[in-house]
Amino acid sequence: MTTKWTITIDCADPALVARFWCTALGYTESDPPEGWDTWGDWLTALNVPEAEWNDGASISDPNGVLPSISFLKVPEPRTSKNRLHLDLQVAGGRAEPQHLREQRIRTFAQTLTEAGATVVREVPMDNTTTLDHLWLKDPEGNDFCVV
C-alpha cells in the first residue's frame, strides 16, 4: 500500500515562495476546501486571525496529476544547504543536442531569476566545461536545479 504525501517547504513568507514556485512549476494556488469560495472565507469561518493568514500556502498541479506543495511559515532562518531539492527537467535529456539543452536550461533559468531566483553555480558535466545543469536558490534561499 502506498502512502499519500506532499512536499512542505519551510519559509518566512509562504505567499511569496508559493508564487515563485507557481511560476517555476506551472502550478496554481490550491483551491480552498470544498464548500468554500475563497481561502479567506474558510479562514474567517475557522476564526483564524487575519494576521495569521500567511502562515501557510499550498499550490497544486492544475491537471491534478503531480503532488501538491505546501509552504509553512517557520521562525528560524535556513542555515545550510538543502539535503532534498527539486530538479526542474527542462532540457529534454542527454539525447538532445547539447546546444539545445543549454539554450533550454538558460532560457528557463532567466525566467526564474526574473521571478526572484538566484543562480548559485553552473555545473559542468564530469571532466568537461560543457554545461550539465544550473544550481539556483528560490527567493528565500531554498536550493533547486534546472537540468
mmCIF file of N, CA and C in Angstrom:
data_model
loop_
_atom_site.group_PDB
_atom_site.id
_atom_site.type_symbol
_atom_site.label_atom_id
_atom_site.label_comp_id
_atom_site.label_asym_id
_atom_site.label_seq_id
_atom_site.Cartn_x
_atom_site.Cartn_y
_atom_site.Cartn_z
ATOM 1 N N MET A 1 0.837 -1.172 0.000
ATOM 2 C CA MET A 1 0.000 0.000 0.000
ATOM 3 C C MET A 1 0.892 1.248 0.000
ATOM 4 N N THR A 2 0.557 2.226 -0.829
ATOM 5 C CA THR A 2 1.319 3.468 -0.867
ATOM 6 C C THR A 2 0.749 4.452 0.147
ATOM 7 N N THR A 3 1.548 5.459 0.470
ATOM 8 C CA THR A 3 1.152 6.499 1.397
ATOM 9 C C THR A 3 1.022 7.805 0.641
ATOM 10 N N LYS A 4 -0.099 8.481 0.808
ATOM 11 C CA LYS A 4 -0.274 9.790 0.186
ATOM 12 C C LYS A 4 0.716 10.767 0.827
ATOM 13 N N TRP A 5 1.321 11.634 -0.001
ATOM 14 C CA TRP A 5 2.319 12.574 0.518
ATOM 15 C C TRP A 5 2.286 13.876 -0.255
ATOM 16 N N THR A 6 2.851 14.895 0.354
ATOM 17 C CA THR A 6 3.125 16.174 -0.296
ATOM 18 C C THR A 6 4.506 16.614 0.164
ATOM 19 N N ILE A 7 5.009 17.617 -0.464
ATOM 20 C CA ILE A 7 6.264 18.241 -0.046
ATOM 21 C C ILE A 7 5.899 19.519 0.681
ATOM 22 N N THR A 8 6.559 19.785 1.789
ATOM 23 C CA THR A 8 6.357 21.032 2.521
ATOM 24 C C THR A 8 7.682 21.774 2.573
ATOM 25 N N ILE A 9 7.647 23.049 2.230
ATOM 26 C CA ILE A 9 8.834 23.894 2.264
ATOM 27 C C ILE A 9 8.674 24.890 3.404
ATOM 28 N N ASP A 10 9.610 24.865 4.344
ATOM 29 C CA ASP A 10 9.619 25.845 5.424
ATOM 30 C C ASP A 10 10.101 27.181 4.872
ATOM 31 N N CYS A 11 9.479 28.277 5.312
ATOM 32 C CA CYS A 11 9.859 29.590 4.796
ATOM 33 C C CYS A 11 9.365 30.690 5.727
ATOM 34 N N ALA A 12 9.790 31.908 5.465
ATOM 35 C CA ALA A 12 9.358 33.073 6.241
ATOM 36 C C ALA A 12 8.109 33.710 5.658
ATOM 37 N N ASP A 13 7.939 33.620 4.325
ATOM 38 C CA ASP A 13 6.809 34.257 3.651
ATOM 39 C C ASP A 13 6.164 33.255 2.690
ATOM 40 N N PRO A 14 5.235 32.436 3.201
ATOM 41 C CA PRO A 14 4.637 31.404 2.361
ATOM 42 C C PRO A 14 4.014 31.918 1.061
ATOM 43 N N ALA A 15 3.330 33.050 1.094
ATOM 44 C CA ALA A 15 2.694 33.554 -0.132
ATOM 45 C C ALA A 15 3.740 33.890 -1.193
ATOM 46 N N LEU A 16 4.827 34.528 -0.803
ATOM 47 C CA LEU A 16 5.901 34.891 -1.731
ATOM 48 C C LEU A 16 6.522 33.646 -2.359
ATOM 49 N N VAL A 17 6.872 32.688 -1.532
ATOM 50 C CA VAL A 17 7.549 31.493 -2.030
ATOM 51 C C VAL A 17 6.582 30.657 -2.874
ATOM 52 N N ALA A 18 5.315 30.598 -2.486
ATOM 53 C CA ALA A 18 4.318 29.860 -3.280
ATOM 54 C C ALA A 18 4.167 30.477 -4.667
ATOM 55 N N ARG A 19 4.117 31.813 -4.749
ATOM 56 C CA ARG A 19 4.004 32.465 -6.068
ATOM 57 C C ARG A 19 5.200 32.120 -6.941
ATOM 58 N N PHE A 20 6.406 32.134 -6.364
ATOM 59 C CA PHE A 20 7.597 31.781 -7.134
ATOM 60 C C PHE A 20 7.469 30.359 -7.690
ATOM 61 N N TRP A 21 7.101 29.408 -6.849
ATOM 62 C CA TRP A 21 7.031 28.021 -7.293
ATOM 63 C C TRP A 21 5.884 27.788 -8.270
ATOM 64 N N CYS A 22 4.837 28.597 -8.211
ATOM 65 C CA CYS A 22 3.800 28.526 -9.256
ATOM 66 C C CYS A 22 4.427 28.849 -10.610
ATOM 67 N N THR A 23 5.266 29.872 -10.643
ATOM 68 C CA THR A 23 5.961 30.238 -11.882
ATOM 69 C C THR A 23 6.908 29.122 -12.318
ATOM 70 N N ALA A 24 7.674 28.594 -11.383
ATOM 71 C CA ALA A 24 8.680 27.586 -11.713
ATOM 72 C C ALA A 24 8.061 26.286 -12.209
ATOM 73 N N LEU A 25 6.918 25.898 -11.655
ATOM 74 C CA LEU A 25 6.346 24.588 -11.957
ATOM 75 C C LEU A 25 5.100 24.623 -12.832
ATOM 76 N N GLY A 26 4.562 25.812 -13.079
ATOM 77 C CA GLY A 26 3.307 25.892 -13.813
ATOM 78 C C GLY A 26 2.119 25.492 -12.947
ATOM 79 N N TYR A 27 2.292 25.520 -11.636
ATOM 80 C CA TYR A 27 1.227 25.191 -10.691
ATOM 81 C C TYR A 27 0.336 26.407 -10.473
ATOM 82 N N THR A 28 -0.753 26.200 -9.747
ATOM 83 C CA THR A 28 -1.657 27.276 -9.347
ATOM 84 C C THR A 28 -1.904 27.167 -7.847
ATOM 85 N N GLU A 29 -2.400 28.265 -7.273
ATOM 86 C CA GLU A 29 -2.770 28.222 -5.859
ATOM 87 C C GLU A 29 -3.815 27.128 -5.680
ATOM 88 N N SER A 30 -3.674 26.335 -4.628
ATOM 89 C CA SER A 30 -4.641 25.268 -4.373
ATOM 90 C C SER A 30 -6.010 25.859 -4.079
ATOM 91 N N ASP A 31 -7.037 25.147 -4.506
ATOM 92 C CA ASP A 31 -8.404 25.571 -4.226
ATOM 93 C C ASP A 31 -8.685 25.489 -2.735
ATOM 94 N N PRO A 32 -9.576 26.354 -2.248
ATOM 95 C CA PRO A 32 -9.973 26.249 -0.839
ATOM 96 C C PRO A 32 -10.735 24.941 -0.615
ATOM 97 N N PRO A 33 -10.898 24.549 0.640
ATOM 98 C CA PRO A 33 -11.639 23.315 0.918
ATOM 99 C C PRO A 33 -13.032 23.340 0.300
ATOM 100 N N GLU A 34 -13.536 22.160 -0.022
ATOM 101 C CA GLU A 34 -14.865 22.015 -0.619
ATOM 102 C C GLU A 34 -15.907 22.755 0.219
ATOM 103 N N GLY A 35 -16.756 23.497 -0.486
ATOM 104 C CA GLY A 35 -17.816 24.238 0.185
ATOM 105 C C GLY A 35 -17.464 25.686 0.473
ATOM 106 N N TRP A 36 -16.233 26.092 0.152
ATOM 107 C CA TRP A 36 -15.783 27.463 0.412
ATOM 108 C C TRP A 36 -15.375 28.114 -0.896
ATOM 109 N N ASP A 37 -15.778 29.366 -1.110
ATOM 110 C CA ASP A 37 -15.435 30.090 -2.335
ATOM 111 C C ASP A 37 -13.998 30.591 -2.328
ATOM 112 N N THR A 38 -13.501 30.984 -1.142
ATOM 113 C CA THR A 38 -12.150 31.528 -1.040
ATOM 114 C C THR A 38 -11.479 31.011 0.228
ATOM 115 N N TRP A 39 -10.147 31.102 0.234
ATOM 116 C CA TRP A 39 -9.411 30.759 1.454
ATOM 117 C C TRP A 39 -9.784 31.725 2.578
ATOM 118 N N GLY A 40 -9.980 33.001 2.229
ATOM 119 C CA GLY A 40 -10.368 33.986 3.244
ATOM 120 C C GLY A 40 -11.676 33.613 3.921
ATOM 121 N N ASP A 41 -12.653 33.153 3.141
ATOM 122 C CA ASP A 41 -13.927 32.716 3.725
ATOM 123 C C ASP A 41 -13.722 31.559 4.691
ATOM 124 N N TRP A 42 -12.904 30.603 4.272
ATOM 125 C CA TRP A 42 -12.637 29.428 5.107
ATOM 126 C C TRP A 42 -11.913 29.818 6.393
ATOM 127 N N LEU A 43 -10.867 30.639 6.266
ATOM 128 C CA LEU A 43 -10.107 31.062 7.446
ATOM 129 C C LEU A 43 -10.969 31.882 8.404
ATOM 130 N N THR A 44 -11.824 32.734 7.855
ATOM 131 C CA THR A 44 -12.731 33.529 8.681
ATOM 132 C C THR A 44 -13.686 32.612 9.447
ATOM 133 N N ALA A 45 -14.221 31.605 8.761
ATOM 134 C CA ALA A 45 -15.151 30.677 9.407
ATOM 135 C C ALA A 45 -14.486 29.906 10.549
ATOM 136 N N LEU A 46 -13.180 29.692 10.430
ATOM 137 C CA LEU A 46 -12.445 28.985 11.481
ATOM 138 C C LEU A 46 -11.900 29.929 12.555
ATOM 139 N N ASN A 47 -12.247 31.226 12.444
ATOM 140 C CA ASN A 47 -11.792 32.246 13.396
ATOM 141 C C ASN A 47 -10.277 32.396 13.441
ATOM 142 N N VAL A 48 -9.633 32.182 12.294
ATOM 143 C CA VAL A 48 -8.190 32.394 12.214
ATOM 144 C C VAL A 48 -7.963 33.899 12.055
ATOM 145 N N PRO A 49 -7.183 34.522 12.949
ATOM 146 C CA PRO A 49 -6.928 35.958 12.821
ATOM 147 C C PRO A 49 -6.273 36.278 11.482
ATOM 148 N N GLU A 50 -6.660 37.392 10.880
ATOM 149 C CA GLU A 50 -6.125 37.765 9.567
ATOM 150 C C GLU A 50 -4.607 37.865 9.574
ATOM 151 N N ALA A 51 -4.024 38.214 10.722
ATOM 152 C CA ALA A 51 -2.565 38.309 10.828
ATOM 153 C C ALA A 51 -1.891 36.949 10.612
ATOM 154 N N GLU A 52 -2.639 35.854 10.719
ATOM 155 C CA GLU A 52 -2.071 34.515 10.560
ATOM 156 C C GLU A 52 -2.386 33.898 9.195
ATOM 157 N N TRP A 53 -3.051 34.631 8.326
ATOM 158 C CA TRP A 53 -3.455 34.072 7.036
ATOM 159 C C TRP A 53 -2.269 33.713 6.148
ATOM 160 N N ASN A 54 -1.106 34.294 6.355
ATOM 161 C CA ASN A 54 0.073 33.946 5.555
ATOM 162 C C ASN A 54 0.991 32.980 6.303
ATOM 163 N N ASP A 55 0.443 32.218 7.251
ATOM 164 C CA ASP A 55 1.251 31.218 7.956
ATOM 165 C C ASP A 55 1.436 29.958 7.125
ATOM 166 N N GLY A 56 0.694 29.849 6.033
ATOM 167 C CA GLY A 56 0.806 28.690 5.163
ATOM 168 C C GLY A 56 0.226 28.987 3.804
ATOM 169 N N ALA A 57 0.638 28.208 2.836
ATOM 170 C CA ALA A 57 0.114 28.306 1.472
ATOM 171 C C ALA A 57 0.240 26.928 0.841
ATOM 172 N N SER A 58 -0.514 26.716 -0.218
ATOM 173 C CA SER A 58 -0.461 25.433 -0.916
ATOM 174 C C SER A 58 -0.663 25.686 -2.404
ATOM 175 N N ILE A 59 0.122 24.969 -3.213
ATOM 176 C CA ILE A 59 -0.023 25.053 -4.665
ATOM 177 C C ILE A 59 -0.242 23.649 -5.213
ATOM 178 N N SER A 60 -0.902 23.603 -6.373
ATOM 179 C CA SER A 60 -1.274 22.311 -6.954
ATOM 180 C C SER A 60 -1.015 22.291 -8.450
ATOM 181 N N ASP A 61 -0.796 21.093 -8.949
ATOM 182 C CA ASP A 61 -0.723 20.848 -10.386
ATOM 183 C C ASP A 61 -2.117 21.104 -10.953
ATOM 184 N N PRO A 62 -2.269 22.029 -11.903
ATOM 185 C CA PRO A 62 -3.607 22.320 -12.425
ATOM 186 C C PRO A 62 -4.262 21.117 -13.107
ATOM 187 N N ASN A 63 -3.465 20.111 -13.498
ATOM 188 C CA ASN A 63 -4.020 18.904 -14.106
ATOM 189 C C ASN A 63 -4.356 17.832 -13.069
ATOM 190 N N GLY A 64 -4.006 18.095 -11.804
ATOM 191 C CA GLY A 64 -4.322 17.155 -10.737
ATOM 192 C C GLY A 64 -3.522 15.875 -10.752
ATOM 193 N N VAL A 65 -2.364 15.878 -11.418
ATOM 194 C CA VAL A 65 -1.570 14.656 -11.542
ATOM 195 C C VAL A 65 -0.414 14.628 -10.540
ATOM 196 N N LEU A 66 0.339 15.700 -10.480
ATOM 197 C CA LEU A 66 1.540 15.744 -9.642
ATOM 198 C C LEU A 66 1.190 16.164 -8.211
ATOM 199 N N PRO A 67 2.071 15.865 -7.249
ATOM 200 C CA PRO A 67 1.759 16.188 -5.853
ATOM 201 C C PRO A 67 1.653 17.688 -5.612
ATOM 202 N N SER A 68 0.838 18.033 -4.642
ATOM 203 C CA SER A 68 0.770 19.429 -4.230
ATOM 204 C C SER A 68 2.005 19.755 -3.397
ATOM 205 N N ILE A 69 2.259 21.047 -3.223
ATOM 206 C CA ILE A 69 3.382 21.511 -2.408
ATOM 207 C C ILE A 69 2.825 22.510 -1.409
ATOM 208 N N SER A 70 3.206 22.329 -0.150
ATOM 209 C CA SER A 70 2.778 23.227 0.912
ATOM 210 C C SER A 70 3.946 24.098 1.356
ATOM 211 N N PHE A 71 3.617 25.266 1.857
ATOM 212 C CA PHE A 71 4.616 26.210 2.359
ATOM 213 C C PHE A 71 4.199 26.583 3.768
ATOM 214 N N LEU A 72 5.111 26.435 4.718
ATOM 215 C CA LEU A 72 4.810 26.627 6.121
ATOM 216 C C LEU A 72 5.713 27.704 6.704
ATOM 217 N N LYS A 73 5.098 28.694 7.332
ATOM 218 C CA LYS A 73 5.872 29.757 7.969
ATOM 219 C C LYS A 73 6.538 29.204 9.213
ATOM 220 N N VAL A 74 7.851 29.403 9.291
ATOM 221 C CA VAL A 74 8.620 28.975 10.461
ATOM 222 C C VAL A 74 9.470 30.152 10.938
ATOM 223 N N PRO A 75 9.768 30.204 12.242
ATOM 224 C CA PRO A 75 10.512 31.354 12.769
ATOM 225 C C PRO A 75 12.008 31.335 12.473
ATOM 226 N N GLU A 76 12.580 30.148 12.319
ATOM 227 C CA GLU A 76 14.027 30.070 12.145
ATOM 228 C C GLU A 76 14.417 30.218 10.679
ATOM 229 N N PRO A 77 15.551 30.862 10.409
ATOM 230 C CA PRO A 77 16.022 31.011 9.025
ATOM 231 C C PRO A 77 16.674 29.717 8.534
ATOM 232 N N ARG A 78 16.787 29.610 7.236
ATOM 233 C CA ARG A 78 17.514 28.495 6.621
ATOM 234 C C ARG A 78 18.982 28.650 6.991
ATOM 235 N N THR A 79 19.642 27.555 7.386
ATOM 236 C CA THR A 79 21.019 27.665 7.858
ATOM 237 C C THR A 79 22.040 26.876 7.057
ATOM 238 N N SER A 80 21.601 25.948 6.207
ATOM 239 C CA SER A 80 22.562 25.162 5.439
ATOM 240 C C SER A 80 21.933 24.700 4.130
ATOM 241 N N LYS A 81 22.756 24.081 3.296
ATOM 242 C CA LYS A 81 22.296 23.583 2.003
ATOM 243 C C LYS A 81 21.226 22.517 2.216
ATOM 244 N N ASN A 82 20.195 22.567 1.366
ATOM 245 C CA ASN A 82 19.140 21.551 1.422
ATOM 246 C C ASN A 82 19.738 20.170 1.148
ATOM 247 N N ARG A 83 19.258 19.168 1.840
ATOM 248 C CA ARG A 83 19.625 17.785 1.536
ATOM 249 C C ARG A 83 18.674 17.207 0.504
ATOM 250 N N LEU A 84 17.501 17.813 0.348
ATOM 251 C CA LEU A 84 16.496 17.406 -0.622
ATOM 252 C C LEU A 84 16.173 18.623 -1.470
ATOM 253 N N HIS A 85 16.141 18.454 -2.784
ATOM 254 C CA HIS A 85 15.807 19.594 -3.643
ATOM 255 C C HIS A 85 15.091 19.101 -4.895
ATOM 256 N N LEU A 86 14.468 20.020 -5.599
ATOM 257 C CA LEU A 86 13.793 19.694 -6.857
ATOM 258 C C LEU A 86 14.745 19.918 -8.025
ATOM 259 N N ASP A 87 14.676 19.042 -9.009
ATOM 260 C CA ASP A 87 15.356 19.219 -10.288
ATOM 261 C C ASP A 87 14.274 19.530 -11.316
ATOM 262 N N LEU A 88 14.307 20.722 -11.886
ATOM 263 C CA LEU A 88 13.338 21.108 -12.906
ATOM 264 C C LEU A 88 13.901 20.679 -14.251
ATOM 265 N N GLN A 89 13.306 19.666 -14.840
ATOM 266 C CA GLN A 89 13.842 18.998 -16.019
ATOM 267 C C GLN A 89 13.285 19.634 -17.287
ATOM 268 N N VAL A 90 14.022 20.598 -17.826
ATOM 269 C CA VAL A 90 13.551 21.357 -18.983
ATOM 270 C C VAL A 90 14.376 21.119 -20.248
ATOM 271 N N ALA A 91 15.525 20.477 -20.126
ATOM 272 C CA ALA A 91 16.459 20.380 -21.247
ATOM 273 C C ALA A 91 16.104 19.303 -22.262
ATOM 274 N N GLY A 92 15.306 18.330 -21.873
ATOM 275 C CA GLY A 92 14.934 17.283 -22.814
ATOM 276 C C GLY A 92 15.773 16.024 -22.726
ATOM 277 N N GLY A 93 16.740 15.995 -21.829
ATOM 278 C CA GLY A 93 17.560 14.803 -21.648
ATOM 279 C C GLY A 93 18.848 14.845 -22.452
ATOM 280 N N ARG A 94 19.758 13.959 -22.099
ATOM 281 C CA ARG A 94 21.091 13.957 -22.714
ATOM 282 C C ARG A 94 21.104 13.493 -24.161
ATOM 283 N N ALA A 95 20.002 12.928 -24.645
ATOM 284 C CA ALA A 95 19.942 12.529 -26.050
ATOM 285 C C ALA A 95 19.747 13.738 -26.961
ATOM 286 N N GLU A 96 19.333 14.863 -26.393
ATOM 287 C CA GLU A 96 19.135 16.097 -27.162
ATOM 288 C C GLU A 96 20.491 16.721 -27.492
ATOM 289 N N PRO A 97 20.579 17.448 -28.595
ATOM 290 C CA PRO A 97 21.837 18.149 -28.900
ATOM 291 C C PRO A 97 22.191 19.116 -27.765
ATOM 292 N N GLN A 98 23.477 19.157 -27.434
ATOM 293 C CA GLN A 98 23.927 19.951 -26.288
ATOM 294 C C GLN A 98 23.539 21.417 -26.415
ATOM 295 N N HIS A 99 23.632 22.005 -27.610
ATOM 296 C CA HIS A 99 23.320 23.426 -27.745
ATOM 297 C C HIS A 99 21.839 23.691 -27.428
ATOM 298 N N LEU A 100 20.949 22.748 -27.757
ATOM 299 C CA LEU A 100 19.525 22.903 -27.418
ATOM 300 C C LEU A 100 19.292 22.739 -25.922
ATOM 301 N N ARG A 101 19.966 21.754 -25.330
ATOM 302 C CA ARG A 101 19.846 21.541 -23.886
ATOM 303 C C ARG A 101 20.261 22.815 -23.141
ATOM 304 N N GLU A 102 21.425 23.339 -23.505
ATOM 305 C CA GLU A 102 21.928 24.521 -22.821
ATOM 306 C C GLU A 102 21.006 25.717 -23.026
ATOM 307 N N GLN A 103 20.505 25.891 -24.229
ATOM 308 C CA GLN A 103 19.587 27.008 -24.501
ATOM 309 C C GLN A 103 18.322 26.890 -23.647
ATOM 310 N N ARG A 104 17.761 25.696 -23.551
ATOM 311 C CA ARG A 104 16.552 25.489 -22.753
ATOM 312 C C ARG A 104 16.804 25.760 -21.273
ATOM 313 N N ILE A 105 17.940 25.275 -20.781
ATOM 314 C CA ILE A 105 18.296 25.485 -19.376
ATOM 315 C C ILE A 105 18.448 26.978 -19.093
ATOM 316 N N ARG A 106 19.226 27.663 -19.920
ATOM 317 C CA ARG A 106 19.482 29.096 -19.684
ATOM 318 C C ARG A 106 18.215 29.944 -19.847
ATOM 319 N N THR A 107 17.377 29.631 -20.820
ATOM 320 C CA THR A 107 16.140 30.390 -21.024
ATOM 321 C C THR A 107 15.210 30.229 -19.835
ATOM 322 N N PHE A 108 15.055 29.001 -19.365
ATOM 323 C CA PHE A 108 14.183 28.764 -18.216
ATOM 324 C C PHE A 108 14.752 29.411 -16.962
ATOM 325 N N ALA A 109 16.051 29.315 -16.765
ATOM 326 C CA ALA A 109 16.682 29.931 -15.594
ATOM 327 C C ALA A 109 16.511 31.448 -15.616
ATOM 328 N N GLN A 110 16.559 32.051 -16.779
ATOM 329 C CA GLN A 110 16.340 33.501 -16.904
ATOM 330 C C GLN A 110 14.933 33.869 -16.424
ATOM 331 N N THR A 111 13.944 33.086 -16.822
ATOM 332 C CA THR A 111 12.574 33.315 -16.360
ATOM 333 C C THR A 111 12.505 33.244 -14.842
ATOM 334 N N LEU A 112 13.200 32.278 -14.268
ATOM 335 C CA LEU A 112 13.162 32.107 -12.822
ATOM 336 C C LEU A 112 13.935 33.199 -12.082
ATOM 337 N N THR A 113 15.030 33.673 -12.645
ATOM 338 C CA THR A 113 15.741 34.775 -11.987
ATOM 339 C C THR A 113 14.892 36.042 -12.032
ATOM 340 N N GLU A 114 14.146 36.239 -13.105
ATOM 341 C CA GLU A 114 13.235 37.382 -13.173
ATOM 342 C C GLU A 114 12.114 37.259 -12.144
ATOM 343 N N ALA A 115 11.796 36.020 -11.730
ATOM 344 C CA ALA A 115 10.759 35.773 -10.726
ATOM 345 C C ALA A 115 11.317 35.770 -9.306
ATOM 346 N N GLY A 116 12.641 35.953 -9.158
ATOM 347 C CA GLY A 116 13.226 36.055 -7.822
ATOM 348 C C GLY A 116 14.288 35.041 -7.465
ATOM 349 N N ALA A 117 14.594 34.111 -8.358
ATOM 350 C CA ALA A 117 15.642 33.122 -8.081
ATOM 351 C C ALA A 117 17.029 33.742 -8.258
ATOM 352 N N THR A 118 18.019 33.058 -7.717
ATOM 353 C CA THR A 118 19.418 33.453 -7.856
ATOM 354 C C THR A 118 20.210 32.250 -8.348
ATOM 355 N N VAL A 119 21.040 32.467 -9.360
ATOM 356 C CA VAL A 119 21.906 31.389 -9.832
ATOM 357 C C VAL A 119 23.092 31.287 -8.869
ATOM 358 N N VAL A 120 23.312 30.076 -8.357
ATOM 359 C CA VAL A 120 24.436 29.821 -7.453
ATOM 360 C C VAL A 120 25.666 29.429 -8.250
ATOM 361 N N ARG A 121 25.466 28.483 -9.191
ATOM 362 C CA ARG A 121 26.625 27.959 -9.905
ATOM 363 C C ARG A 121 26.191 27.226 -11.160
ATOM 364 N N GLU A 122 27.028 27.324 -12.177
ATOM 365 C CA GLU A 122 26.884 26.486 -13.368
ATOM 366 C C GLU A 122 27.644 25.194 -13.097
ATOM 367 N N VAL A 123 26.981 24.074 -13.309
ATOM 368 C CA VAL A 123 27.594 22.784 -13.018
ATOM 369 C C VAL A 123 27.884 22.072 -14.342
ATOM 370 N N PRO A 124 29.172 21.804 -14.633
ATOM 371 C CA PRO A 124 29.521 21.132 -15.895
ATOM 372 C C PRO A 124 29.354 19.623 -15.791
ATOM 373 N N MET A 125 29.275 18.982 -16.964
ATOM 374 C CA MET A 125 29.334 17.520 -16.995
ATOM 375 C C MET A 125 30.698 17.113 -16.468
ATOM 376 N N ASP A 126 30.782 15.925 -15.898
ATOM 377 C CA ASP A 126 32.048 15.447 -15.328
ATOM 378 C C ASP A 126 33.214 15.608 -16.296
ATOM 379 N N ASN A 127 34.292 16.197 -15.796
ATOM 380 C CA ASN A 127 35.553 16.336 -16.524
ATOM 381 C C ASN A 127 35.434 17.106 -17.837
ATOM 382 N N THR A 128 34.474 18.055 -17.913
ATOM 383 C CA THR A 128 34.320 18.876 -19.112
ATOM 384 C C THR A 128 33.986 20.306 -18.687
ATOM 385 N N THR A 129 33.872 21.166 -19.672
ATOM 386 C CA THR A 129 33.368 22.516 -19.421
ATOM 387 C C THR A 129 31.951 22.664 -19.977
ATOM 388 N N THR A 130 31.368 21.563 -20.456
ATOM 389 C CA THR A 130 30.027 21.561 -21.032
ATOM 390 C C THR A 130 28.987 21.646 -19.921
ATOM 391 N N LEU A 131 28.030 22.549 -20.050
ATOM 392 C CA LEU A 131 27.003 22.731 -19.030
ATOM 393 C C LEU A 131 26.145 21.483 -18.869
ATOM 394 N N ASP A 132 26.019 21.023 -17.638
ATOM 395 C CA ASP A 132 25.096 19.932 -17.315
ATOM 396 C C ASP A 132 23.803 20.496 -16.725
ATOM 397 N N HIS A 133 23.944 21.382 -15.728
ATOM 398 C CA HIS A 133 22.777 21.991 -15.107
ATOM 399 C C HIS A 133 23.173 23.246 -14.344
ATOM 400 N N LEU A 134 22.158 24.003 -13.937
ATOM 401 C CA LEU A 134 22.373 25.192 -13.116
ATOM 402 C C LEU A 134 21.814 24.938 -11.722
ATOM 403 N N TRP A 135 22.570 25.351 -10.720
ATOM 404 C CA TRP A 135 22.127 25.284 -9.329
ATOM 405 C C TRP A 135 21.618 26.678 -8.989
ATOM 406 N N LEU A 136 20.375 26.758 -8.507
ATOM 407 C CA LEU A 136 19.745 28.036 -8.158
ATOM 408 C C LEU A 136 19.187 27.987 -6.749
ATOM 409 N N LYS A 137 18.771 29.161 -6.272
ATOM 410 C CA LYS A 137 18.062 29.299 -4.996
ATOM 411 C C LYS A 137 16.782 30.076 -5.258
ATOM 412 N N ASP A 138 15.699 29.675 -4.583
ATOM 413 C CA ASP A 138 14.442 30.415 -4.704
ATOM 414 C C ASP A 138 14.545 31.719 -3.905
ATOM 415 N N PRO A 139 13.512 32.547 -3.854
ATOM 416 C CA PRO A 139 13.618 33.844 -3.183
ATOM 417 C C PRO A 139 14.011 33.777 -1.705
ATOM 418 N N GLU A 140 13.836 32.639 -1.057
ATOM 419 C CA GLU A 140 14.245 32.512 0.350
ATOM 420 C C GLU A 140 15.458 31.625 0.536
ATOM 421 N N GLY A 141 16.126 31.275 -0.565
ATOM 422 C CA GLY A 141 17.383 30.538 -0.461
ATOM 423 C C GLY A 141 17.281 29.034 -0.521
ATOM 424 N N ASN A 142 16.110 28.494 -0.851
ATOM 425 C CA ASN A 142 15.981 27.037 -0.987
ATOM 426 C C ASN A 142 16.583 26.590 -2.311
ATOM 427 N N ASP A 143 17.437 25.583 -2.242
ATOM 428 C CA ASP A 143 18.161 25.098 -3.420
ATOM 429 C C ASP A 143 17.259 24.320 -4.377
ATOM 430 N N PHE A 144 17.549 24.468 -5.667
ATOM 431 C CA PHE A 144 16.943 23.636 -6.703
ATOM 432 C C PHE A 144 17.848 23.690 -7.930
ATOM 433 N N CYS A 145 17.618 22.809 -8.873
ATOM 434 C CA CYS A 145 18.434 22.784 -10.086
ATOM 435 C C CYS A 145 17.547 22.857 -11.316
ATOM 436 N N VAL A 146 18.104 23.444 -12.378
ATOM 437 C CA VAL A 146 17.465 23.436 -13.688
ATOM 438 C C VAL A 146 18.349 22.554 -14.563
ATOM 439 N N VAL A 147 17.780 21.434 -15.002
ATOM 440 C CA VAL A 147 18.551 20.437 -15.766
ATOM 441 C C VAL A 147 17.893 20.176 -17.114
#
